[in-house]
Short mmCIF file of C-alpha atoms in Angstrom, two decimals:
data_model
loop_
_atom_site.label_atom_id
_atom_site.label_comp_id
_atom_site.label_asym_id
_atom_site.label_seq_id
_atom_site.Cartn_x
_atom_site.Cartn_y
_atom_site.Cartn_z
CA MET A 1 0.05 0.16 0.56
CA LEU A 2 3.25 2.61 0.31
CA HIS A 3 4.15 1.29 -2.83
CA GLN A 4 0.79 3.02 -4.22
CA TRP A 5 0.83 5.80 -1.96
CA GLN A 6 4.60 6.32 -3.06
CA GLY A 7 3.06 6.58 -7.01
CA TRP A 8 0.92 9.07 -6.81
CA ALA A 9 3.19 10.89 -4.76
CA GLY A 10 5.72 10.70 -6.98
CA ARG A 11 3.76 14.77 -8.12
CA PHE A 12 5.66 16.11 -5.16
CA ALA A 13 9.32 17.04 -4.47
CA LYS A 14 11.97 15.00 -3.69
CA GLN A 15 12.22 16.28 0.18
CA THR A 16 8.19 16.44 0.15
CA ARG A 17 7.65 12.63 -0.22
CA ALA A 18 10.78 11.66 2.01
CA ALA A 19 8.89 13.85 5.51
CA HIS A 20 5.64 12.48 4.48
CA MET A 21 6.95 8.85 5.05
CA ALA A 22 8.78 9.84 8.20
CA ALA A 23 5.00 10.74 8.68
CA ILE A 24 3.40 7.60 8.31
CA ARG A 25 6.59 5.16 9.64
CA ASP A 26 6.79 7.26 13.06
CA PHE A 27 3.05 6.85 13.23
CA GLU A 28 3.63 2.63 12.49
CA LYS A 29 6.52 3.13 14.72
CA HIS A 30 3.42 4.08 17.98
CA LEU A 31 0.87 1.31 16.74
CA ASN A 32 3.29 -1.71 16.88
CA GLY A 33 3.27 -1.72 13.11
CA LYS A 34 -0.59 -2.09 13.17
CA VAL A 35 -2.24 -2.48 9.37
CA PHE A 36 -3.51 0.61 8.34
CA ALA A 37 -6.94 -1.44 7.29
CA GLN A 38 -8.02 -2.29 11.10
CA ILE A 39 -7.01 2.00 12.08
CA THR A 40 -9.27 3.13 14.60
CA PRO A 41 -10.63 6.63 14.92
CA GLU A 42 -8.94 5.78 19.06
CA ASP A 43 -5.42 4.66 17.03
CA ALA A 44 -5.37 8.06 15.59
CA ALA A 45 -6.48 10.57 19.15
CA PHE A 46 -3.82 7.74 20.15
CA TYR A 47 -0.73 9.12 18.38
CA ARG A 48 -2.39 13.26 18.59
CA GLU A 49 -1.63 13.01 21.95
CA GLU A 50 1.69 11.67 21.45
CA LEU A 51 2.84 14.50 19.20
CA MET A 52 1.13 16.98 21.54
CA ASP A 53 3.69 14.39 23.84
CA ARG A 54 6.29 14.88 22.84
CA SER A 55 6.07 19.01 21.99
CA ARG A 56 7.29 18.86 25.85
CA LYS A 57 10.06 16.37 26.39
CA PRO A 58 13.66 17.89 25.28
CA LYS A 59 15.44 17.41 22.13
CA GLU A 60 17.52 14.87 23.80
CA ASP A 61 14.57 12.46 24.10
CA GLY A 62 12.88 12.88 21.56
CA GLY A 63 11.02 15.89 21.63
CA LEU A 64 10.56 18.06 18.76
CA SER A 65 9.11 21.74 18.29
CA ARG A 66 6.09 22.31 17.08
CA SER A 67 5.84 22.61 13.87
CA THR A 68 7.75 19.09 13.09
CA LEU A 69 4.45 18.14 15.19
CA THR A 70 2.15 19.93 13.25
CA HIS A 71 3.14 18.80 10.09
CA ARG A 72 3.00 15.34 11.04
CA ALA A 73 0.54 15.80 12.03
CA SER A 74 -0.56 17.05 8.69
CA TYR A 75 0.75 14.78 7.21
CA VAL A 76 -0.81 11.43 8.58
CA ALA A 77 -3.65 13.13 7.82
CA ALA A 78 -3.32 13.60 3.92
CA PHE A 79 -1.98 9.78 3.54
CA PHE A 80 -5.42 8.12 5.19
CA GLU A 81 -7.40 10.36 3.44
CA TRP A 82 -5.98 8.79 0.50
CA LEU A 83 -6.07 5.76 1.69
CA SER A 84 -10.04 6.16 2.56
CA LYS A 85 -10.18 6.37 -1.04
CA GLN A 86 -8.64 3.25 -2.03
CA PRO A 87 -10.66 0.17 -2.80
CA GLY A 88 -10.95 -1.86 0.70
CA HIS A 89 -10.33 1.02 2.51
CA ARG A 90 -13.14 3.01 2.15
CA HIS A 91 -14.42 2.30 6.10
CA LEU A 92 -11.03 4.87 6.54
CA ALA A 93 -12.85 7.67 6.36
CA LYS A 94 -14.54 8.05 9.13
CA LEU A 95 -11.04 9.38 10.47
CA ASP A 96 -10.71 12.55 9.11
CA GLY A 97 -10.61 15.25 11.39
CA TRP A 98 -9.42 12.71 14.20
CA PHE A 99 -5.74 13.70 13.32
CA ASP A 100 -5.72 17.54 13.64
CA LEU A 101 -4.15 18.94 16.60
CA PRO A 102 -5.95 21.63 18.65
CA LYS A 103 -6.08 24.94 16.86
CA GLY A 104 -4.03 26.38 20.42
CA PHE A 105 -1.79 23.91 19.74
CA ARG A 106 -0.75 24.95 15.54
CA ALA A 107 -1.18 28.36 16.60
CA LYS A 108 1.56 27.87 18.78
CA ALA A 109 3.76 26.36 16.26
CA ASP A 110 2.41 29.21 13.80
CA GLU A 111 4.02 32.14 15.46
CA LYS A 112 7.78 32.24 13.24
CA PRO A 113 10.80 34.27 15.12
CA ALA A 114 11.13 37.33 13.14
CA LYS A 115 13.49 36.63 9.87
CA GLN A 116 17.00 37.46 10.17
CA TYR A 117 18.11 39.36 6.98
CA PRO A 118 20.34 42.07 6.32
CA MET A 119 19.84 44.92 4.85
CA LEU A 120 20.51 45.84 1.19
CA GLU A 121 24.14 48.15 2.21
CA GLU A 122 24.59 45.94 4.58
CA ALA A 123 24.87 42.94 1.41
CA GLU A 124 27.29 45.51 -0.21
CA ARG A 125 29.27 46.67 2.10
CA ALA A 126 29.82 42.02 2.01
CA LEU A 127 30.22 42.63 -1.29
CA ALA A 128 33.03 44.82 -1.24
CA THR A 129 35.09 43.00 1.96
CA MET A 130 35.30 39.88 -0.53
CA ARG A 131 38.48 38.54 -1.56
CA ARG A 132 38.87 38.51 -5.85
CA SER A 133 42.58 37.51 -6.52
CA THR A 134 41.57 34.36 -7.85
CA LEU A 135 39.09 32.50 -10.19
CA LYS A 136 37.66 31.13 -7.79
CA ASP A 137 37.60 33.88 -5.49
CA ARG A 138 35.67 35.67 -8.02
CA ARG A 139 32.91 32.34 -8.75
CA ASP A 140 32.40 33.37 -4.73
CA ARG A 141 32.00 36.59 -5.49
CA ALA A 142 29.39 36.54 -8.23
CA ILE A 143 27.45 33.55 -6.34
CA PHE A 144 27.42 36.25 -3.67
CA ALA A 145 26.34 38.84 -6.13
CA ALA A 146 23.96 36.87 -8.09
CA ALA A 147 21.48 35.37 -5.45
CA PHE A 148 20.34 39.55 -4.66
CA VAL A 149 20.03 40.17 -7.90
CA THR A 150 18.50 37.70 -8.98
CA GLY A 151 16.69 36.36 -5.80
CA LEU A 152 17.09 32.76 -7.20
CA ARG A 153 17.10 29.56 -4.50
CA GLU A 154 20.05 28.57 -3.47
CA ASP A 155 19.61 25.11 -4.89
CA ALA A 156 18.32 26.74 -8.78
CA LEU A 157 21.55 29.59 -8.17
CA ILE A 158 23.98 27.10 -8.08
CA THR A 159 22.59 24.44 -11.09
CA LEU A 160 22.29 27.83 -13.66
CA ARG A 161 23.72 27.23 -17.06
CA ARG A 162 25.82 30.28 -18.35
CA LYS A 163 23.00 30.29 -21.55
CA TYR A 164 20.01 31.23 -18.69
CA ILE A 165 21.30 34.50 -17.31
CA ASP A 166 21.45 37.08 -20.68
CA PRO A 167 22.34 40.43 -19.05
CA MET A 168 21.93 43.13 -22.12
CA ALA A 169 18.04 41.69 -21.56
CA ARG A 170 18.50 41.61 -16.83
CA THR A 171 17.05 37.99 -16.54
CA ALA A 172 17.36 34.56 -15.59
CA ARG A 173 16.02 32.00 -16.31
CA GLN A 174 14.30 28.96 -13.92
CA VAL A 175 14.26 26.65 -16.25
CA GLY A 176 12.59 23.20 -13.96
CA ALA A 177 13.58 20.93 -15.74
CA VAL A 178 17.17 20.96 -15.52
CA MET A 179 17.32 22.88 -12.14
CA ARG A 180 17.27 22.42 -8.87
CA ALA A 181 14.08 23.80 -8.84
CA LYS A 182 11.92 23.86 -6.12
CA ASN A 183 8.76 21.90 -7.44
CA GLY A 184 10.41 21.50 -10.87
CA LYS A 185 9.33 25.67 -11.09
CA SER A 186 10.37 27.05 -14.09
CA TYR A 187 9.94 30.90 -14.59
CA VAL A 188 11.67 34.09 -15.50
CA ALA A 189 13.30 36.25 -12.47
CA HIS A 190 14.22 39.78 -13.95
CA TRP A 191 17.30 41.53 -12.20
CA PHE A 192 15.85 42.88 -9.16
CA PRO A 193 16.23 47.51 -9.07
CA ARG A 194 18.70 48.79 -6.58
CA THR A 195 21.35 46.06 -6.84
CA ASP A 196 23.01 47.88 -9.36
CA ALA A 197 26.16 46.91 -7.27
CA PHE A 198 25.78 43.24 -7.68
CA GLN A 199 24.46 43.28 -10.98
CA GLU A 200 28.04 44.80 -11.91
CA VAL A 201 30.22 42.20 -9.91
CA LEU A 202 27.70 39.63 -12.00
CA CYS A 203 28.35 41.39 -15.35
CA GLU A 204 32.61 41.03 -14.90
CA TRP A 205 31.86 37.50 -14.34
CA VAL A 206 29.78 36.70 -17.10
CA ARG A 207 32.26 38.87 -19.33
CA GLU A 208 36.25 36.78 -17.56
CA VAL A 209 33.98 33.32 -18.67
CA ASP A 210 32.39 34.06 -21.77
CA ALA A 211 35.96 35.11 -22.63
CA LEU A 212 37.81 32.23 -21.66
CA GLY A 213 35.24 29.86 -23.29
CA LEU A 214 32.59 29.32 -21.21
CA ARG A 215 29.59 27.21 -23.51
CA GLY A 216 25.84 27.78 -23.21
CA ASP A 217 25.16 24.68 -21.43
CA ASP A 218 28.63 24.89 -19.22
CA ALA A 219 27.33 25.50 -15.22
CA LEU A 220 28.28 29.71 -14.95
CA PHE A 221 29.48 28.53 -11.23
CA PRO A 222 31.58 25.80 -12.19
CA PRO A 223 33.08 23.23 -9.77
CA HIS A 224 36.09 24.23 -7.93
CA GLY A 225 37.78 21.49 -10.05
CA GLU A 226 36.17 21.85 -12.97
CA LEU A 227 37.49 25.66 -13.52
CA VAL A 228 40.42 24.67 -15.34
CA ARG A 229 38.51 22.76 -18.33
CA ILE A 230 36.43 26.58 -19.51
CA GLY A 231 37.74 26.88 -22.91
CA ARG A 232 39.15 23.83 -23.08
CA GLY A 233 35.72 21.59 -24.80
CA GLY A 234 34.09 18.34 -24.41
CA ALA A 235 31.46 17.55 -22.23
CA ALA A 236 29.16 20.91 -21.38
CA ILE A 237 30.66 21.87 -17.07
CA PRO A 238 28.46 20.23 -15.13
CA PRO A 239 27.07 22.26 -11.77
CA MET A 240 27.69 21.03 -8.66
CA LYS A 241 26.62 18.31 -6.46
CA THR A 242 24.99 20.83 -3.35
CA ALA A 243 24.64 23.77 -2.53
CA SER A 244 27.14 24.10 0.14
CA ALA A 245 29.49 25.86 -1.55
CA VAL A 246 27.16 28.59 -1.53
CA ASP A 247 27.10 28.33 2.48
CA THR A 248 30.82 28.86 2.37
CA VAL A 249 30.45 31.91 -0.10
CA PHE A 250 28.28 33.21 2.34
CA LYS A 251 30.52 32.45 5.59
CA GLU A 252 33.32 33.75 3.83
CA ALA A 253 31.61 37.15 2.54
CA TRP A 254 29.91 37.72 6.68
CA LYS A 255 33.12 36.40 8.25
CA HIS A 256 33.85 40.35 8.70
CA SER A 257 30.50 41.87 10.46
CA ALA A 258 28.99 40.98 13.45
CA GLU A 259 25.76 39.17 12.19
CA THR A 260 26.34 35.96 9.39
CA TYR A 261 23.28 35.01 7.07
CA THR A 262 22.40 32.46 5.51
CA PRO A 263 21.85 31.50 1.72
CA HIS A 264 17.90 32.17 2.30
CA SER A 265 18.69 36.16 4.65
CA ALA A 266 18.91 36.88 0.07
CA ARG A 267 15.35 36.66 -0.89
CA HIS A 268 14.28 37.78 2.33
CA THR A 269 16.06 41.00 1.70
CA LEU A 270 14.67 40.95 -1.62
CA ALA A 271 11.49 41.18 -0.48
CA ARG A 272 11.96 44.03 2.41
CA LEU A 273 13.03 45.72 -0.44
CA GLY A 274 9.87 45.27 -1.91
CA ASP A 275 7.66 46.51 0.70
CA SER A 276 9.82 49.85 0.69
CA LEU A 277 9.55 50.11 -3.52
CA CYS A 278 6.15 48.26 -4.08
CA LEU A 279 3.49 50.48 -2.84
CA THR A 280 0.36 49.62 -5.58
CA PRO A 281 -1.23 45.78 -6.56
CA GLU A 282 0.07 45.52 -9.69
CA LYS A 283 3.62 46.43 -8.27
CA ARG A 284 3.40 43.52 -5.63
CA LYS A 285 1.87 41.12 -7.30
CA ALA A 286 5.18 40.98 -10.14
CA TRP A 287 7.95 41.58 -7.61
CA SER A 288 6.21 38.33 -5.93
CA GLN A 289 5.97 36.36 -9.32
CA ASN A 290 9.70 37.29 -9.08
CA LEU A 291 10.87 35.49 -6.15
CA GLY A 292 9.42 32.42 -8.17
CA HIS A 293 5.61 33.03 -5.61
CA GLU A 294 2.52 31.43 -7.04
CA THR A 295 0.03 34.10 -5.77
CA GLU A 296 0.63 36.98 -3.28
CA THR A 297 -2.07 37.93 -1.26
CA ILE A 298 -4.05 40.64 -1.43
CA THR A 299 -2.81 41.66 -5.29
CA GLU A 300 -4.22 37.74 -6.05
CA GLN A 301 -7.85 39.29 -6.21
CA HIS A 302 -7.31 42.60 -7.74
CA TYR A 303 -5.04 41.01 -10.43
CA GLY A 304 -5.27 37.17 -11.12
CA LYS A 305 -1.81 35.15 -12.59
CA MET A 306 0.28 38.50 -14.27
CA SER A 307 1.41 37.66 -17.19
CA PRO A 308 4.70 37.41 -18.23
CA ALA A 309 5.10 40.42 -20.79
CA GLU A 310 2.88 42.42 -18.14
CA GLN A 311 6.07 41.12 -15.34
CA ALA A 312 8.16 42.67 -17.47
CA GLU A 313 6.43 45.53 -17.79
CA VAL A 314 6.43 46.36 -14.36
CA PHE A 315 9.98 45.84 -13.88
CA GLU A 316 11.36 48.36 -16.36
CA GLY A 317 9.38 50.65 -14.81
CA PHE A 318 11.93 49.96 -12.17
CA ASP A 319 14.61 50.91 -13.88
CA ASN A 320 13.44 53.84 -15.38
CA GLU A 321 11.84 55.73 -12.47
CA THR A 322 13.46 59.02 -10.21
CA SER A 323 11.23 58.67 -7.13
CA PHE A 324 12.36 57.17 -3.43
CA SER A 325 11.41 54.65 -1.71
CA VAL A 326 10.57 55.71 2.00
CA ASP A 327 13.88 54.42 3.43
CA GLU A 328 15.45 56.52 0.76
CA MET A 329 13.58 59.74 0.71
CA GLN A 330 14.69 59.70 4.45
CA LEU A 331 18.16 58.77 4.38
CA ALA A 332 18.02 62.12 1.57
CA LEU A 333 16.59 64.23 4.35
CA ASP A 334 18.67 63.72 6.80
CA TYR A 335 21.88 64.11 3.91
CA LEU A 336 20.23 67.59 3.97
CA SER A 337 19.98 68.92 6.77
CA ARG A 338 22.99 67.66 7.61
CA ARG A 339 21.94 65.20 9.87
CA LEU A 340 24.30 61.90 8.58
CA PRO A 341 27.72 62.55 9.99
CA SER A 342 30.01 61.79 7.35
CA ASN A 343 32.03 58.93 8.88
CA SER A 344 28.05 57.61 8.30
CA PRO A 345 28.41 53.85 6.36
CA HIS A 346 25.41 55.36 4.09
CA TYR A 347 27.20 59.13 3.20
CA GLU A 348 27.72 58.61 0.27
CA LYS A 349 24.46 57.26 -0.72
CA ALA A 350 22.84 60.01 0.53
CA ARG A 351 24.30 61.80 -1.06
CA ASP A 352 23.88 60.83 -4.29
CA LEU A 353 20.05 60.05 -3.76
CA ALA A 354 20.12 64.19 -2.39
CA ARG A 355 20.85 64.79 -5.59
CA ARG A 356 18.71 62.98 -7.30
CA TYR A 357 16.38 64.75 -5.29
CA GLU A 358 17.76 67.92 -5.78
CA ASP A 359 17.06 67.18 -9.73
CA GLY A 360 13.55 66.12 -9.22
CA GLY A 361 13.20 62.29 -7.78
CA THR A 362 9.73 61.87 -6.10
CA MET A 363 8.58 59.47 -3.09
CA ARG A 364 7.09 56.60 -4.56
#
């Protein structure tokens, strides 16, 4: 029966299937391998109580977080929902709702700590400290920069091929069929505005590897041992097998900073930037889709799914605008009113913004 379920669950990502299977096996273990067809509501209630009890245990004694336990309960419930539709198991429909954890338990599981992410200016300073003497150093700088330019998740980022990045159009294509993309999703990511410093580093890398002979099917960020193969022909240079190199790159980038951020934090930084720049439903929708999200709660009810052409038009508008975000306006005013000391890390940016403001820029 589990074999049949795995065939049906082939629609899910590998990691998702593994999480579901772990939950089902955990349920089996706690009921001593009782046959699925004989499971009763009382069995489900027993497992539900067991899960809640594990939230009160220390980790070394088998305790798990409320979030993990909430997911396990939902995965087991989903399995039995599927099972109740299979021949000979229709009677299991009576289990509907029996795996649901109390609302109070789920509410606490949904409480998430504030996401830790750098401001874009912090990331720019980190980028400036990164080494660039060797080809590997420059590759690593480009990986770090590309995370903020494209917003791609680290697995997708590390499996980019050269042909999927277009500096002229300022786009990166995520192709789910050949990249390690979440849920096999494909879409075009337009380079995010306000990331000029990162775009410059990424473009420098593309020009360098193009000059060395990197081909369209080659990995944009080759593994260290494959860098010497650039321009030498033969089979296409494969991408790295894991995204661990991206973690290493980010640790290196932040080693001189008080805080250390993960590769995924770049997406949080871009989401924060979007909150500041996108003050219309249309812009919020385009920004959300550019991060690879299917929906954006507020804009979905107004716009539905935005076409790629419409999304491209909105991002072209970002490049042509001379208006300011709320944060940028405040920085410019601090400079003009002489409230910003000359040794501030934001001083040069504030001066440039103030000049744009005096030239006629307006707040968005």
